[in-house]
CSV table of C-alpha atoms in Angstrom, one decimal:
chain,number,residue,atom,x,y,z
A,1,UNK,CA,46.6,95.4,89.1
A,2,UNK,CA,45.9,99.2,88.2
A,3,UNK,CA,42.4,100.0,86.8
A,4,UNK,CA,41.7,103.1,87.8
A,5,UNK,CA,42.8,104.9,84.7
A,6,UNK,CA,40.3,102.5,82.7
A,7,UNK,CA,36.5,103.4,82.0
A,8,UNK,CA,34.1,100.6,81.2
A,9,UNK,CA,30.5,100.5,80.5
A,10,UNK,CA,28.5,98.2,81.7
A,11,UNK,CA,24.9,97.7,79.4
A,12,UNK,CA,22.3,96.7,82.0
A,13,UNK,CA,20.9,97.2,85.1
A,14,UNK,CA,19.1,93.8,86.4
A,15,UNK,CA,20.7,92.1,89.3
A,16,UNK,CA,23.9,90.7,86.6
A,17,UNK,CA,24.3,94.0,85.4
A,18,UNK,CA,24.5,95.8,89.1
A,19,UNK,CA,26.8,92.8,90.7
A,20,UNK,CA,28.9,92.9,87.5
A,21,UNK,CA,29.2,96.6,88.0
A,22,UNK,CA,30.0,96.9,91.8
A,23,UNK,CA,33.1,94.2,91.0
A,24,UNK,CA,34.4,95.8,88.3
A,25,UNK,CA,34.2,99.0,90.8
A,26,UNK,CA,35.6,97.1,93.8
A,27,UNK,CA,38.5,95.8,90.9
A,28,UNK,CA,39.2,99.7,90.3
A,29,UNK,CA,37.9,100.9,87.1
A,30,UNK,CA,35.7,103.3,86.3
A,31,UNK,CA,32.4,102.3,85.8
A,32,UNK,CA,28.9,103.5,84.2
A,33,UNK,CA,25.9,101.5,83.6
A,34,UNK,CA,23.8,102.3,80.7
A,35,UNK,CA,20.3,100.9,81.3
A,36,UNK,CA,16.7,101.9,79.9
A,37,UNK,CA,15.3,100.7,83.0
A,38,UNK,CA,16.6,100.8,86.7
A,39,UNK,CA,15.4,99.5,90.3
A,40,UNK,CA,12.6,101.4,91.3
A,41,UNK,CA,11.3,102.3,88.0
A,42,UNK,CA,7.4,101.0,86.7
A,43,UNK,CA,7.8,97.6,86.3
A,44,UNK,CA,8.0,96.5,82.8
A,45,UNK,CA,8.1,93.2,81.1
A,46,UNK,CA,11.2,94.2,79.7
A,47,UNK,CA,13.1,94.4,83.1
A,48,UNK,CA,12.9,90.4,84.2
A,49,UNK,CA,15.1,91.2,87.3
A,50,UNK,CA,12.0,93.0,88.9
A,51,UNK,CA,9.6,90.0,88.4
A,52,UNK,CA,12.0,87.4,90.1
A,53,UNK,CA,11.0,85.1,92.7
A,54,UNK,CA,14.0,84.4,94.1
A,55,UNK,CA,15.8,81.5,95.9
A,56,UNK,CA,19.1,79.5,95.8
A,57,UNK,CA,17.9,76.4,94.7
A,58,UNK,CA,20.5,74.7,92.1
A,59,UNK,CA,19.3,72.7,89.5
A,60,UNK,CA,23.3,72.6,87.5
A,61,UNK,CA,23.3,68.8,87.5
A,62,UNK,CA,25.6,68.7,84.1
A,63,UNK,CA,26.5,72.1,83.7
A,64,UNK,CA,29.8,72.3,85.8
A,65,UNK,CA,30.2,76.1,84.9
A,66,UNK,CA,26.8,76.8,86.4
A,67,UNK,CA,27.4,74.5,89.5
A,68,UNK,CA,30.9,77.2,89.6
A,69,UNK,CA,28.9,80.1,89.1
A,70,UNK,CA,26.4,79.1,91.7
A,71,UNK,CA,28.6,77.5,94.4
A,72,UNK,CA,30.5,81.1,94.5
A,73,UNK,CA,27.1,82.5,94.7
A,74,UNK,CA,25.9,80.8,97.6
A,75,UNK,CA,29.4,81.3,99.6
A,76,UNK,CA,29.1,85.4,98.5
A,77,UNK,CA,26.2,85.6,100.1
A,78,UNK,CA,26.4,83.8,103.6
A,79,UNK,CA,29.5,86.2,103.6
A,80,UNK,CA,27.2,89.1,103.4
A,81,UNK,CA,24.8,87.9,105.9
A,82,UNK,CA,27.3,88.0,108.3
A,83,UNK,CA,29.1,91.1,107.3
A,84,UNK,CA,25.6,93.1,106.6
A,85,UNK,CA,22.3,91.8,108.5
A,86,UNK,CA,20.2,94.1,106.9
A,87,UNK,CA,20.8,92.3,103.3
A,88,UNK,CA,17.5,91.8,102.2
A,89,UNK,CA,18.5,88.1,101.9
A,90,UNK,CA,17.2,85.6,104.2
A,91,UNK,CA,18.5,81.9,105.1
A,92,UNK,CA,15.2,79.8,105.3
A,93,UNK,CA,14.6,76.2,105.3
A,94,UNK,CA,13.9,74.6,101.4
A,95,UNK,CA,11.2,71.8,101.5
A,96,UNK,CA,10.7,70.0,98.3
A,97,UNK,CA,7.9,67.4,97.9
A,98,UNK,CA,7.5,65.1,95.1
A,99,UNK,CA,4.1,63.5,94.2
A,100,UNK,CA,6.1,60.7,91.9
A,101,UNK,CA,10.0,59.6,92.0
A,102,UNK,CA,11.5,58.9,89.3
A,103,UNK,CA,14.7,57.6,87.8
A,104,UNK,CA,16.4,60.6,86.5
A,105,UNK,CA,15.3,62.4,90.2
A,106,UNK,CA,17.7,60.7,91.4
A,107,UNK,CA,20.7,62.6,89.6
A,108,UNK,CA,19.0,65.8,91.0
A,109,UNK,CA,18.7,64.6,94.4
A,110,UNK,CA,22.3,63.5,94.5
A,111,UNK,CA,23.6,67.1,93.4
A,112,UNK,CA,21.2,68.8,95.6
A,113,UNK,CA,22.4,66.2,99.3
A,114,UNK,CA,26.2,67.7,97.5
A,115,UNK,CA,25.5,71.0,97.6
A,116,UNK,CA,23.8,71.9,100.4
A,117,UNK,CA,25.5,71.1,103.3
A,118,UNK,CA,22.6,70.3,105.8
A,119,UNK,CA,20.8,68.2,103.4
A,120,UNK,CA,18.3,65.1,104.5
A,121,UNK,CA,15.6,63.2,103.1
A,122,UNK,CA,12.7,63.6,105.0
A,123,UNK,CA,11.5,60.6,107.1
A,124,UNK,CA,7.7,59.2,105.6
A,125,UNK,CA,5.9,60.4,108.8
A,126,UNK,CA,7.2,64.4,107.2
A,127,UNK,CA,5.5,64.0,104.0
A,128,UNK,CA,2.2,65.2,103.1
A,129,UNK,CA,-0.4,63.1,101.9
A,130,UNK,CA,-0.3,62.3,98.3
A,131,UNK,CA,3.5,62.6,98.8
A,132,UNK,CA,6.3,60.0,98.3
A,133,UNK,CA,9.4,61.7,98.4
A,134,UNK,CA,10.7,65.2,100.2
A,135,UNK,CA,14.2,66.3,100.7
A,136,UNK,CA,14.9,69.4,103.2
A,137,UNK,CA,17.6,71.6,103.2
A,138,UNK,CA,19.3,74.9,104.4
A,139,UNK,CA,18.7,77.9,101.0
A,140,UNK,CA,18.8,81.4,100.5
A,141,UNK,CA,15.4,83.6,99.8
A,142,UNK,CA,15.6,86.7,98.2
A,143,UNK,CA,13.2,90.1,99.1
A,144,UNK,CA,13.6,91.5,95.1
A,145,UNK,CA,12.0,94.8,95.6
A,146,UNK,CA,14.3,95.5,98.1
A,147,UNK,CA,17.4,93.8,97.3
A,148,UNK,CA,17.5,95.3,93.2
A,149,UNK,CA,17.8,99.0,95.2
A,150,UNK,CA,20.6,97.8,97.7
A,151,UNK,CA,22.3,96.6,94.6
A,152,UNK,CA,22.0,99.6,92.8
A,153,UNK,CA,22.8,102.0,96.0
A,154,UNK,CA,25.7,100.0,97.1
A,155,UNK,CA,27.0,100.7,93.2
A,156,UNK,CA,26.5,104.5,93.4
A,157,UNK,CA,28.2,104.3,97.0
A,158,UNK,CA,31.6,102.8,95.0
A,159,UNK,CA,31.3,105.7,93.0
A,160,UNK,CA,29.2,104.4,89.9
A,161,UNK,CA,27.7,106.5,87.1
A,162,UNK,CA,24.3,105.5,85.9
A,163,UNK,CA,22.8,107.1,83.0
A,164,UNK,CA,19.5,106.1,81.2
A,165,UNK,CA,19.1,105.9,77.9
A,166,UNK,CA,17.6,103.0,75.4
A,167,UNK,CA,20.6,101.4,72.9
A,168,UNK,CA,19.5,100.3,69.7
A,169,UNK,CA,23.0,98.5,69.6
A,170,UNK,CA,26.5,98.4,71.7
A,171,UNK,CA,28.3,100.3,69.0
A,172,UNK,CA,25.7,103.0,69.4
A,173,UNK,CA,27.3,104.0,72.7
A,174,UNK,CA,30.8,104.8,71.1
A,175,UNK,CA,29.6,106.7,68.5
A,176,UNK,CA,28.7,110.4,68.3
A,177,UNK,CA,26.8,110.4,65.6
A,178,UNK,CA,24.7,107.6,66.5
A,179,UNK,CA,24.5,108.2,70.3
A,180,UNK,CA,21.0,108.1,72.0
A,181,UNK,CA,19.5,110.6,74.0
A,182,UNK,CA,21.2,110.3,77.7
A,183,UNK,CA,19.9,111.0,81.4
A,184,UNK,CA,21.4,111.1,83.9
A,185,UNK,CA,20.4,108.3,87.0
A,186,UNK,CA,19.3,109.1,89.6
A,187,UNK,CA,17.7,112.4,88.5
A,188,UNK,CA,18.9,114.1,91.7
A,189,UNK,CA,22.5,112.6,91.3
A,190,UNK,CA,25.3,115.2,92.1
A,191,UNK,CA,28.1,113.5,89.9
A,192,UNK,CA,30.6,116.2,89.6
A,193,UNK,CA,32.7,114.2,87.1
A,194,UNK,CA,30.4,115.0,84.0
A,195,UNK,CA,29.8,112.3,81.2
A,196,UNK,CA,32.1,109.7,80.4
A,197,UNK,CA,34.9,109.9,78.0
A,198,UNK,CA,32.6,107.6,75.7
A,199,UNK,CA,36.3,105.8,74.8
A,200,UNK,CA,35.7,102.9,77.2
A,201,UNK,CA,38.8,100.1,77.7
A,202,UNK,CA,35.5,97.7,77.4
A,203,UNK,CA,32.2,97.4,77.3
A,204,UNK,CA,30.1,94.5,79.9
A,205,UNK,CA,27.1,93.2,78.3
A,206,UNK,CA,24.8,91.8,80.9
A,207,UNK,CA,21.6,92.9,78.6
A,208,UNK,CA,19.7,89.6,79.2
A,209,UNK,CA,16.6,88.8,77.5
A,210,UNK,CA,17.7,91.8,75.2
A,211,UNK,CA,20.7,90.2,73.9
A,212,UNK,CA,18.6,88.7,71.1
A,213,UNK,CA,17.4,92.1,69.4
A,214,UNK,CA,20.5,94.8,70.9
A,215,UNK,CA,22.2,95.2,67.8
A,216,UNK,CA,25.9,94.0,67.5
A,217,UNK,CA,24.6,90.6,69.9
A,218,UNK,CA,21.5,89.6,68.3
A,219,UNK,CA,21.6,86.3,69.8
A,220,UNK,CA,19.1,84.1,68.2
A,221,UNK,CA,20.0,81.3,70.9
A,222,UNK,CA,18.3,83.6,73.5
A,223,UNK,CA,14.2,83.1,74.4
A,224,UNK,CA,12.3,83.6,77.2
A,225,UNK,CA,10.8,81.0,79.7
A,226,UNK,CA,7.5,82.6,80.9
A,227,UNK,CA,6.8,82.7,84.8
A,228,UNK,CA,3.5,83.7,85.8
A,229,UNK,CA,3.4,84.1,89.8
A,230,UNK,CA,1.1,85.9,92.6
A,231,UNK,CA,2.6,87.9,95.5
A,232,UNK,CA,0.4,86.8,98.2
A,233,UNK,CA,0.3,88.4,101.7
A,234,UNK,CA,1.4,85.2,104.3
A,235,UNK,CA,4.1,86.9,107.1
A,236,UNK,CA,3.5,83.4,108.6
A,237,UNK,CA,5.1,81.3,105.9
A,238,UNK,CA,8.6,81.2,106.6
A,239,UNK,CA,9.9,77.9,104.9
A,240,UNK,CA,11.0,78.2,101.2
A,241,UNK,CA,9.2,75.0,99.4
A,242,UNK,CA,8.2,73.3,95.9
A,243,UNK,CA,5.9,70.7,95.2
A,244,UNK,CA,6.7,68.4,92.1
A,245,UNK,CA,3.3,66.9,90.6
A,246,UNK,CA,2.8,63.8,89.0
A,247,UNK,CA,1.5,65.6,85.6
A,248,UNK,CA,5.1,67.5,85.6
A,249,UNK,CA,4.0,70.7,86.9
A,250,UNK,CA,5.8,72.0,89.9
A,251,UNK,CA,4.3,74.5,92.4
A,252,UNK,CA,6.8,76.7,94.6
A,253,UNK,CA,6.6,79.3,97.6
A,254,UNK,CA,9.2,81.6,98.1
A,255,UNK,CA,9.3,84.2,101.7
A,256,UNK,CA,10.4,87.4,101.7
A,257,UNK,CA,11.9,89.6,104.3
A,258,UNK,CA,8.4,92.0,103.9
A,259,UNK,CA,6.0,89.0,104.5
A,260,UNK,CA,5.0,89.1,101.2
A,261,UNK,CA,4.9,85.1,99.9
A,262,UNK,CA,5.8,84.2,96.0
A,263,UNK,CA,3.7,81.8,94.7
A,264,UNK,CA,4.2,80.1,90.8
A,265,UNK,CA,4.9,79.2,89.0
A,266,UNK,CA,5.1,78.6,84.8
A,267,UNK,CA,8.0,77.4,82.9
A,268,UNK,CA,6.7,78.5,79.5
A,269,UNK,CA,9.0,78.5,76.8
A,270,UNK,CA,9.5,80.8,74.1
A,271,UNK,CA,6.4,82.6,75.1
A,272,UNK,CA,6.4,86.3,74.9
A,273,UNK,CA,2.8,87.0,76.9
A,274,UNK,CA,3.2,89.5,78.6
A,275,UNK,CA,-0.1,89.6,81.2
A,276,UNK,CA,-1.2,87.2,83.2
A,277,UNK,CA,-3.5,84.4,82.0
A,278,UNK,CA,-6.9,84.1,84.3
A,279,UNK,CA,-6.4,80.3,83.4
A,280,UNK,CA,-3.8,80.4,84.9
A,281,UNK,CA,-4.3,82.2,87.7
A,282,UNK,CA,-6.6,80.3,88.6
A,283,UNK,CA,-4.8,77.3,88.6
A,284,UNK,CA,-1.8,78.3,91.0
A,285,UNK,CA,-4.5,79.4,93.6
A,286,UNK,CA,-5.6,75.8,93.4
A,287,UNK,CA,-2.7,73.8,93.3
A,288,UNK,CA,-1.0,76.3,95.7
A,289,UNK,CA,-3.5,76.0,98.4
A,290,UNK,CA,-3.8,71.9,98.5
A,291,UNK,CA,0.4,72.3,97.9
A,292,UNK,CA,0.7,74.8,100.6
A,293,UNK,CA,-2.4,75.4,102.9
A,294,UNK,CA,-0.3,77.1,105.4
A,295,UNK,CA,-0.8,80.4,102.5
A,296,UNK,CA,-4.2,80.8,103.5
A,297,UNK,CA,-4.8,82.8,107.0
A,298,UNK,CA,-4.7,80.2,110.2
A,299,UNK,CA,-8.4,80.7,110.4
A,300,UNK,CA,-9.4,79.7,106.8
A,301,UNK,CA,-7.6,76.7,106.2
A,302,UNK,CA,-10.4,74.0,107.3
A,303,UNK,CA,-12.1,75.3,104.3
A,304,UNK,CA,-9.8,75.6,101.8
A,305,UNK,CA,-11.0,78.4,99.2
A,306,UNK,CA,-9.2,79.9,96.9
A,307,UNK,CA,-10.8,83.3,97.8
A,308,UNK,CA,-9.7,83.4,101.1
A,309,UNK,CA,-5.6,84.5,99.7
A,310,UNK,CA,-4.8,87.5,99.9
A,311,UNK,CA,-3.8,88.4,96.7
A,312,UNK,CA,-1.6,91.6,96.1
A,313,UNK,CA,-0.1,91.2,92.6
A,314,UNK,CA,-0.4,89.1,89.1
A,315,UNK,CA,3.4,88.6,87.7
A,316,UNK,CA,5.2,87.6,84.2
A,317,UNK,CA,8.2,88.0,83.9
A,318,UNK,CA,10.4,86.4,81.0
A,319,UNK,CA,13.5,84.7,82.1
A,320,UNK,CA,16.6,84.8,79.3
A,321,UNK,CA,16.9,81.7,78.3
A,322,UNK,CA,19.8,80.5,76.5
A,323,UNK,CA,20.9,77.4,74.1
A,324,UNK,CA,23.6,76.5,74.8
A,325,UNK,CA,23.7,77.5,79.0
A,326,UNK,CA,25.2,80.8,80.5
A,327,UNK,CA,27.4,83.0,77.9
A,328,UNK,CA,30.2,84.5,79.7
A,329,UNK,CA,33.1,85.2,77.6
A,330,UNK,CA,35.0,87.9,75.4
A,331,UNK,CA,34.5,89.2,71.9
A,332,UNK,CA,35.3,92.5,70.6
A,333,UNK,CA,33.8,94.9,68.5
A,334,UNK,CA,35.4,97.2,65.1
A,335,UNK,CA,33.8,100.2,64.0
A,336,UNK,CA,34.6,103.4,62.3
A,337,UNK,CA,35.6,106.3,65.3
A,338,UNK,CA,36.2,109.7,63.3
A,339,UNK,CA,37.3,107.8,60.1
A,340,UNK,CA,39.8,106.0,62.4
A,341,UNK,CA,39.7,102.1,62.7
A,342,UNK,CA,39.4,101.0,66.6
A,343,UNK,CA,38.3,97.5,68.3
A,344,UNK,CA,36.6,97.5,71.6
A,345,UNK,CA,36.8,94.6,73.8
A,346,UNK,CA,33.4,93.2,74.7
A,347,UNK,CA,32.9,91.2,77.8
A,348,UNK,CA,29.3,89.1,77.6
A,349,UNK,CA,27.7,87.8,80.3
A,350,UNK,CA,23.6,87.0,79.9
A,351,UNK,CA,21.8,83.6,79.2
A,352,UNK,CA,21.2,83.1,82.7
A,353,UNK,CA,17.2,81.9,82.6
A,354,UNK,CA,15.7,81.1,85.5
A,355,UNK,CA,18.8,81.4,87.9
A,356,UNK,CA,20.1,85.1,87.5
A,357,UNK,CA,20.0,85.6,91.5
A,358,UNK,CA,21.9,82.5,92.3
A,359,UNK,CA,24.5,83.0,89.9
A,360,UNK,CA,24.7,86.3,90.1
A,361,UNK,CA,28.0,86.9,92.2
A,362,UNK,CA,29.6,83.9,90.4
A,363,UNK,CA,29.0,85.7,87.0
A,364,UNK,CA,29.8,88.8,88.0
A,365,UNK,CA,33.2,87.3,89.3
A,366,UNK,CA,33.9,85.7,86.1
A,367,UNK,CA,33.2,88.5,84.1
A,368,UNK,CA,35.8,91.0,85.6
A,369,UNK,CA,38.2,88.3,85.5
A,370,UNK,CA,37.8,88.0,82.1
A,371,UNK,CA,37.6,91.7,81.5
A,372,UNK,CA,41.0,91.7,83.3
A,373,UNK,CA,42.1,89.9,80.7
A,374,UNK,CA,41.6,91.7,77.8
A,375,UNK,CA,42.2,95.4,78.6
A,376,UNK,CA,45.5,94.5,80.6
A,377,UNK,CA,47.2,92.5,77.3
């Protein structure tokens, strides 16, 4: 099918926006993102993608378009890995421990010995005191500050524009009058095309958490889930694990490539705080350290003290939570162009929470599919 003639804008630049963008470029349009905030940049509570853990751990037990979106996921990126072994993605084994068992862990524990194909219950004589159930498997475990840039370099080596600006609403984009200010991304790019035409075949909106105040979305259905994490210094944790406690809670590790360690985590909904809670700081160094002793340093763990991590960083991030699941579809947008009536197609792909990694390809996939199928009519 021939794209190439056909610009599209892509609003975003978190990892849905950037793998959204590199397959509508690898499909042959013409792409630009338009983003207020880009890999690399300050970290800002208003960029979630930056503040991710992340690993492949699927938790679509009755969502069958997120079990699609993730499966595809999964099978994208043990393509890369063998196709590009610098990815900063790493396969590392998944432990999960559970202090109680109920009935509806079953249903998870079925999807999960279906999905990953080297699956097993762990034996009693594995499990941690205090523990009566564990499962292991084979998962993915993602190195963020690393992986956000590779996303955005591999989209500039397509041939992507990125410009900067802030968007007080999609139609803003389209028209003159109301345009915001624009700059180009990177600073030192060497683009000789010049701006875009600004009359787009479609326009992608991967805006996540945003989608509820950009105006022409204003999706009420979106909140955020609060994580609060620590990045803690551990090169000698290399297994990707979460603890389930019998109050609810769950307690997770995840390794990256750089020997930084995640540790969290929160599931807070519809909470907007933006810093980190010392409460609750103090209570993942707890829990993580009788959860995970191997986080302390090998000569420290006897002891047990909290002190003894190596802290680097205190994280929140706000994952974009939807009602309703995932929102990937089409709408389209009318407004007034030079007194002249036109309709834009809109493509929208956001609501992703907690699982914007392992979806990502999946998404992105769908997306371009679907924006196929509207500007080719």
């Amino acid at each position: 099918m021939e794209n190439k003639r056909l610009e599209v804008f892509v609003v975003g630049a978190g990892v849905i926006g950037l793998s959204t963008a590199i397959r509508a470029l690898e499909a042959g349009f013409d792409v630009t993102i338009f983003a207020e905030i880009f890999p690399g940049d300050q970290k800002s509570i208003k960029y979630t993608s930056c503040w991710a853990g992340a690993d492949h751990i699927s938790h679509a037990t009755t969502n069958d378009l997120m079990h699609r979106l993730e499966r595809e996921t999964f099978s994208v990126f043990m393509g890369l890995l063998k196709e590009d072994p610098l990815i900063p993605v790493m396969i590392r084994p998944h432990r999960r421990y559970a202090q109680v068992f109920q009935p509806d862990d079953q249903l998870k524990i079925d999807h999960l010995s279906k999905f990953y194909s080297d699956f097993r219950i762990l034996e009693s004589s594995e499990l941690p005191d205090g523990v009566v159930h564990g499962a292991t498997f084979s998962t993915l475990c993602f190195d963020v500050p690393r992986y956000l840039p590779y996303l955005l370099n591999r989209f500039l080596a397509l041939g992507g524009r990125a410009l900067r600006t802030t968007l007080p609403s999609l139609s803003a984009l389209l028209s003159e009058k109301d345009r915001p200010t624009l700059e180009v991304f990177p600073a030192t790019s060497s683009d000789e095309r010049g701006p875009p035409t600004f009359n787009p075949a479609a326009v992608i909106n991967c805006t996540g958490i945003g989608a509820r105040s950009v105006g022409d979305v204003l999706d009420t259905d979106v909140y955020p889930t609060r994580g609060e994490v620590l990045i803690i210094r551990a090169p000698w944790v290399h297994s990707d694990s979460t603890f389930h406690w019998k109050d609810g809670h769950v307690s997770y590790v995840i390794p990256r490539q750089s020997g930084d360690v995640i540790l969290g985590g929160t599931f807070q909904v519809d909470d907007w705080h933006a810093t980190s809670r010392p409460e609750t700081v103090k209570l993942l160094k707890e829990r993580g350290i009788e959860a995970f002793p191997e986080l302390l340093p090998p000569t420290k763990r006897e002891t047990r003290n909290v002190e003894d991590l190596d802290v680097l960083e205190e994280c929140v991030g706000l994952r974009p939570t939807r009602n309703g699941g995932v929102r990937v579809d089409t709408a389209s947008l009318t407004l007034d162009v030079g007194g002249k009536q036109i309709t834009i197609p809109i493509v929208h792909n956001y609501g992703h929470g907690g699982a914007g990694y392992q979806s990502s390809w999946g998404s992105a996939s769908l997306a371009v599919d679907l924006l196929e199928s509207v500007v080719n009519k």
